[in-house]
Amino acid sequence: MGKVVVALDPPPRVEPEGWVRERVNHLCELVSSFKVGLPLVLRTGVIRLRELFSVCSKPLIADLKLADIGDIMSYVVEVLADAGVSAVISHAFVGRRGALDVLITKSEELGVKPILVVSMSHQGSTEFIDKHLSEFVNIALELRVWGVVAPATRREVISSVRELAGSELRIFSPGIGAQGAEPGSAICSGADYEIVGRAVTSSPNPKEALEKIIYEQERRVRECRS
Ligand code: BMP
């Protein structure tokens, strides 16, 4: 079974609910989980998530990249928990005290798994975020979060995160496909899951596209582990 999280980000001019429904129906059996963010939630509202994903029992990750004071992030997590979301992504850069410590406590209370962004897949991540990579990984370890996000587009970053974190953290890596990274390359560098959006969701045949990516992922991982 491949280790792919499919990012369901509907483009602006499509009807979002039909677009999501079609892809959830076709892809559910193949994915590890789905990830949704502002492109969907701004248009449908969080309230629609439970119904839209009711046909698929895979976990749903809410990627709102929260970056606020703890009390307000806790409000958001409470809304997401009510909507049936399994995990929530926040930025690490807001720091522990009064922000992530409050958020993580609330997430645990609600059974929502926290994931922290410790590095990003675009080039600008090196301007600020990556300068604090080891501190962000330490925050993730200290707060015992469920996972972290690190970029498939810069595999050396994934390797550093894996080295710093040992086997403690799940690493989710975006950047496969549309952003140029090859399926399997992030897992070969230490990631646990590869996040794929447009390479699957914009394909005329998303199921076939995902099957090909999983095939490629498994092939590359077998190769790098042999
Ligand atoms: P795509 O494969 O279409 O490029 O989508 C990547 C997904 O991963 C998007 O949902 C994006 O918001 C997310 N993502 C990213 O691309 N880079 C990051 O550093 C962090 C992300 O969450």
Short mmCIF file of C-alpha atoms and ligand atoms in Angstrom, two decimals:
data_model
loop_
_atom_site.label_atom_id
_atom_site.label_comp_id
_atom_site.label_asym_id
_atom_site.label_seq_id
_atom_site.Cartn_x
_atom_site.Cartn_y
_atom_site.Cartn_z
CA MET A 1 0.00 0.00 0.00
CA GLY A 2 1.41 3.39 -1.00
CA LYS A 3 2.01 6.09 1.52
CA VAL A 4 0.31 9.02 -0.11
CA VAL A 5 -1.69 11.84 1.41
CA VAL A 6 -3.79 13.46 -1.32
CA ALA A 7 -4.24 17.23 -0.98
CA LEU A 8 -7.73 18.15 -2.15
CA ASP A 9 -7.38 21.82 -3.14
CA PRO A 10 -10.15 22.69 -5.63
CA PRO A 11 -9.09 25.36 -8.14
CA PRO A 12 -11.07 28.64 -8.04
CA ARG A 13 -13.45 28.09 -10.91
CA VAL A 14 -14.72 24.59 -10.19
CA GLU A 15 -17.76 23.73 -8.13
CA PRO A 16 -15.91 22.59 -5.00
CA GLU A 17 -18.30 20.04 -3.51
CA GLY A 18 -18.79 18.02 -6.71
CA TRP A 19 -15.06 18.23 -7.39
CA VAL A 20 -14.20 16.85 -3.94
CA ARG A 21 -16.91 14.20 -3.93
CA GLU A 22 -15.73 12.76 -7.23
CA ARG A 23 -12.12 12.55 -6.07
CA VAL A 24 -12.95 11.16 -2.63
CA ASN A 25 -15.04 8.41 -4.25
CA HIS A 26 -12.32 7.43 -6.71
CA LEU A 27 -9.28 7.78 -4.48
CA CYS A 28 -10.37 6.76 -0.98
CA GLU A 29 -9.22 3.15 -1.19
CA LEU A 30 -5.74 4.21 -2.40
CA VAL A 31 -4.82 7.03 -0.01
CA SER A 32 -3.36 6.97 3.49
CA SER A 33 -5.36 10.09 4.23
CA PHE A 34 -6.78 13.20 2.64
CA LYS A 35 -5.67 16.75 3.38
CA VAL A 36 -7.85 19.84 2.97
CA GLY A 37 -7.03 23.49 3.46
CA LEU A 38 -8.24 26.99 2.78
CA PRO A 39 -9.02 26.47 -0.95
CA LEU A 40 -11.80 24.07 0.10
CA VAL A 41 -12.77 25.25 3.56
CA LEU A 42 -13.13 28.92 2.60
CA ARG A 43 -15.70 27.94 0.01
CA THR A 44 -17.69 25.17 1.66
CA GLY A 45 -17.21 26.05 5.31
CA VAL A 46 -15.93 23.54 7.83
CA ILE A 47 -19.50 22.47 8.42
CA ARG A 48 -19.58 20.57 5.10
CA LEU A 49 -16.49 18.45 5.77
CA ARG A 50 -18.18 15.67 7.72
CA GLU A 51 -20.73 15.02 5.00
CA LEU A 52 -18.26 15.40 2.11
CA PHE A 53 -15.93 12.79 3.60
CA SER A 54 -18.59 10.50 5.07
CA VAL A 55 -18.07 7.89 2.33
CA CYS A 56 -14.38 7.49 3.21
CA SER A 57 -13.13 6.21 6.54
CA LYS A 58 -9.54 7.39 6.00
CA PRO A 59 -8.24 10.15 8.30
CA LEU A 60 -8.80 13.76 7.28
CA ILE A 61 -6.02 16.29 7.90
CA ALA A 62 -6.98 19.97 8.17
CA ASP A 63 -4.13 22.03 6.78
CA LEU A 64 -4.96 25.53 7.97
CA LYS A 65 -1.34 26.24 8.94
CA LEU A 66 -2.49 27.81 12.17
CA ALA A 67 -0.25 30.58 13.49
CA ASP A 68 -2.04 32.43 16.26
CA ILE A 69 -2.19 32.72 20.04
CA GLY A 70 -3.01 29.46 21.79
CA ASP A 71 -6.55 30.30 22.91
CA ILE A 72 -7.65 31.20 19.39
CA MET A 73 -5.97 28.19 17.79
CA SER A 74 -7.81 26.11 20.39
CA TYR A 75 -11.14 27.55 19.25
CA VAL A 76 -10.27 26.51 15.69
CA VAL A 77 -9.31 22.98 16.75
CA GLU A 78 -12.58 22.64 18.62
CA VAL A 79 -14.50 23.54 15.43
CA LEU A 80 -12.37 21.11 13.41
CA ALA A 81 -12.92 18.30 15.93
CA ASP A 82 -16.68 18.81 15.65
CA ALA A 83 -16.30 18.49 11.86
CA GLY A 84 -14.70 15.06 12.21
CA VAL A 85 -11.12 16.12 11.40
CA SER A 86 -8.38 13.72 12.62
CA ALA A 87 -5.30 15.95 12.50
CA VAL A 88 -4.49 19.64 12.27
CA ILE A 89 -1.44 21.39 10.83
CA SER A 90 0.03 24.45 12.57
CA HIS A 91 3.17 26.48 12.09
CA ALA A 92 6.00 25.84 14.54
CA PHE A 93 7.28 29.42 14.40
CA VAL A 94 4.67 30.79 16.82
CA GLY A 95 6.60 29.06 19.62
CA ARG A 96 5.59 27.09 22.67
CA ARG A 97 4.50 29.38 25.45
CA GLY A 98 1.00 30.76 25.07
CA ALA A 99 0.66 29.27 21.61
CA LEU A 100 1.65 25.68 20.76
CA ASP A 101 1.55 24.45 24.37
CA VAL A 102 -2.10 25.57 24.64
CA LEU A 103 -2.96 24.21 21.19
CA ILE A 104 -1.39 20.81 21.84
CA THR A 105 -3.13 20.43 25.20
CA LYS A 106 -6.49 21.22 23.60
CA SER A 107 -5.81 18.93 20.62
CA GLU A 108 -5.00 16.03 22.95
CA GLU A 109 -8.15 16.66 24.96
CA LEU A 110 -10.20 16.50 21.73
CA GLY A 111 -8.36 13.57 20.15
CA VAL A 112 -7.08 15.67 17.23
CA LYS A 113 -3.49 14.88 16.21
CA PRO A 114 -1.17 17.89 15.96
CA ILE A 115 1.25 18.28 13.05
CA LEU A 116 3.80 21.14 12.90
CA VAL A 117 5.34 22.76 9.83
CA VAL A 118 9.12 22.78 10.43
CA SER A 119 10.15 23.60 6.86
CA MET A 120 8.35 24.38 3.59
CA SER A 121 8.67 23.28 -0.02
CA HIS A 122 9.01 26.72 -1.65
CA GLN A 123 12.37 28.47 -1.98
CA GLY A 124 11.50 31.26 0.45
CA SER A 125 11.49 28.74 3.27
CA THR A 126 15.27 29.16 3.40
CA GLU A 127 14.91 32.93 4.03
CA PHE A 128 13.48 32.56 7.54
CA ILE A 129 11.92 29.23 8.47
CA ASP A 130 14.79 26.88 7.69
CA LYS A 131 17.22 28.92 9.77
CA HIS A 132 15.37 27.59 12.81
CA LEU A 133 14.87 24.03 11.64
CA SER A 134 16.52 22.28 14.57
CA GLU A 135 14.68 24.50 17.08
CA PHE A 136 11.35 23.70 15.39
CA VAL A 137 12.09 19.98 15.46
CA ASN A 138 12.98 20.30 19.16
CA ILE A 139 9.64 22.01 19.82
CA ALA A 140 7.89 19.16 18.00
CA LEU A 141 9.76 16.60 20.10
CA GLU A 142 9.22 18.42 23.39
CA LEU A 143 5.50 18.83 22.76
CA ARG A 144 5.25 15.23 21.52
CA VAL A 145 3.33 16.21 18.43
CA TRP A 146 2.11 13.50 16.06
CA GLY A 147 4.00 14.63 12.98
CA VAL A 148 5.87 17.36 11.14
CA VAL A 149 5.83 18.74 7.60
CA ALA A 150 9.17 18.86 5.73
CA PRO A 151 9.72 19.42 2.00
CA ALA A 152 10.14 16.76 -0.68
CA THR A 153 11.66 19.52 -2.83
CA ARG A 154 14.75 19.70 -0.54
CA ARG A 155 15.53 16.17 0.51
CA GLU A 156 18.49 17.20 2.65
CA VAL A 157 16.01 18.94 4.95
CA ILE A 158 14.03 15.72 5.37
CA SER A 159 17.25 13.86 6.20
CA SER A 160 18.16 16.50 8.81
CA VAL A 161 14.70 16.28 10.39
CA ARG A 162 14.92 12.49 10.52
CA GLU A 163 18.38 12.68 12.06
CA LEU A 164 17.24 15.17 14.70
CA ALA A 165 13.98 13.39 15.48
CA GLY A 166 15.00 9.73 15.28
CA SER A 167 11.93 7.58 14.91
CA GLU A 168 9.83 9.80 17.18
CA LEU A 169 7.99 11.85 14.56
CA ARG A 170 6.02 11.09 11.42
CA ILE A 171 7.32 13.20 8.55
CA PHE A 172 4.83 14.38 5.92
CA SER A 173 6.48 15.65 2.72
CA PRO A 174 4.75 17.88 0.17
CA GLY A 175 6.24 18.75 -3.22
CA ILE A 176 5.83 15.48 -5.12
CA GLY A 177 4.61 15.92 -8.70
CA ALA A 178 3.54 19.50 -9.47
CA GLN A 179 6.48 20.99 -7.50
CA GLY A 180 8.99 18.68 -9.15
CA ALA A 181 9.94 15.98 -6.64
CA GLU A 182 9.73 12.35 -7.72
CA PRO A 183 7.42 9.84 -6.01
CA GLY A 184 9.33 7.83 -3.42
CA SER A 185 12.20 10.31 -3.18
CA ALA A 186 11.01 11.84 0.10
CA ILE A 187 10.43 8.46 1.72
CA CYS A 188 13.91 7.40 0.61
CA SER A 189 15.24 10.46 2.48
CA GLY A 190 13.40 9.62 5.70
CA ALA A 191 9.78 10.76 5.26
CA ASP A 192 6.83 8.56 6.22
CA TYR A 193 4.21 9.99 3.88
CA GLU A 194 4.32 11.92 0.61
CA ILE A 195 1.72 14.64 0.06
CA VAL A 196 0.50 14.92 -3.53
CA GLY A 197 -2.05 17.39 -4.80
CA ARG A 198 -2.36 18.61 -8.37
CA ALA A 199 -0.42 15.78 -10.03
CA VAL A 200 -3.38 13.63 -9.01
CA THR A 201 -6.31 15.98 -8.60
CA SER A 202 -5.83 17.94 -11.86
CA SER A 203 -5.35 14.80 -13.94
CA PRO A 204 -8.18 13.86 -16.32
CA ASN A 205 -8.08 10.49 -14.57
CA PRO A 206 -7.11 11.07 -10.92
CA LYS A 207 -7.35 7.39 -9.97
CA GLU A 208 -5.00 6.31 -12.72
CA ALA A 209 -2.62 9.17 -11.86
CA LEU A 210 -2.55 8.12 -8.21
CA GLU A 211 -2.03 4.46 -9.10
CA LYS A 212 0.98 5.47 -11.20
CA ILE A 213 2.41 7.60 -8.39
CA ILE A 214 1.99 4.77 -5.88
CA TYR A 215 3.61 2.34 -8.29
CA GLU A 216 6.56 4.72 -8.77
CA GLN A 217 6.79 5.37 -5.05
CA GLU A 218 6.93 1.67 -4.21
CA ARG A 219 9.45 0.99 -6.95
CA ARG A 220 11.79 3.76 -5.82
CA VAL A 221 11.49 2.83 -2.14
CA ARG A 222 12.25 -0.83 -2.89
CA GLU A 223 15.29 0.32 -4.87
CA CYS A 224 16.67 2.69 -2.24
CA ARG A 225 16.19 0.16 0.54
CA SER A 226 17.80 -2.73 -1.29
P1 BMP B 1 0.69 20.10 -4.94
O1 BMP B 1 1.16 18.64 -4.96
O2 BMP B 1 -0.49 20.37 -5.80
O3 BMP B 1 1.82 21.07 -5.14
O4 BMP B 1 0.12 20.37 -3.46
C1 BMP B 1 0.92 20.38 -2.34
C2 BMP B 1 0.07 20.51 -1.09
O5 BMP B 1 0.94 20.54 0.04
C3 BMP B 1 -0.77 21.79 -1.05
O6 BMP B 1 -1.95 21.49 -0.33
C4 BMP B 1 0.10 22.74 -0.23
O7 BMP B 1 -0.66 23.67 0.52
C5 BMP B 1 0.80 21.78 0.73
N1 BMP B 1 2.13 22.24 1.19
C6 BMP B 1 3.15 22.52 0.30
O8 BMP B 1 3.00 22.42 -0.92
N2 BMP B 1 4.36 22.91 0.81
C7 BMP B 1 4.60 23.05 2.13
O9 BMP B 1 5.71 23.37 2.51
C8 BMP B 1 3.57 22.77 3.03
C9 BMP B 1 2.33 22.35 2.55
O10 BMP B 1 1.37 22.08 3.39
#
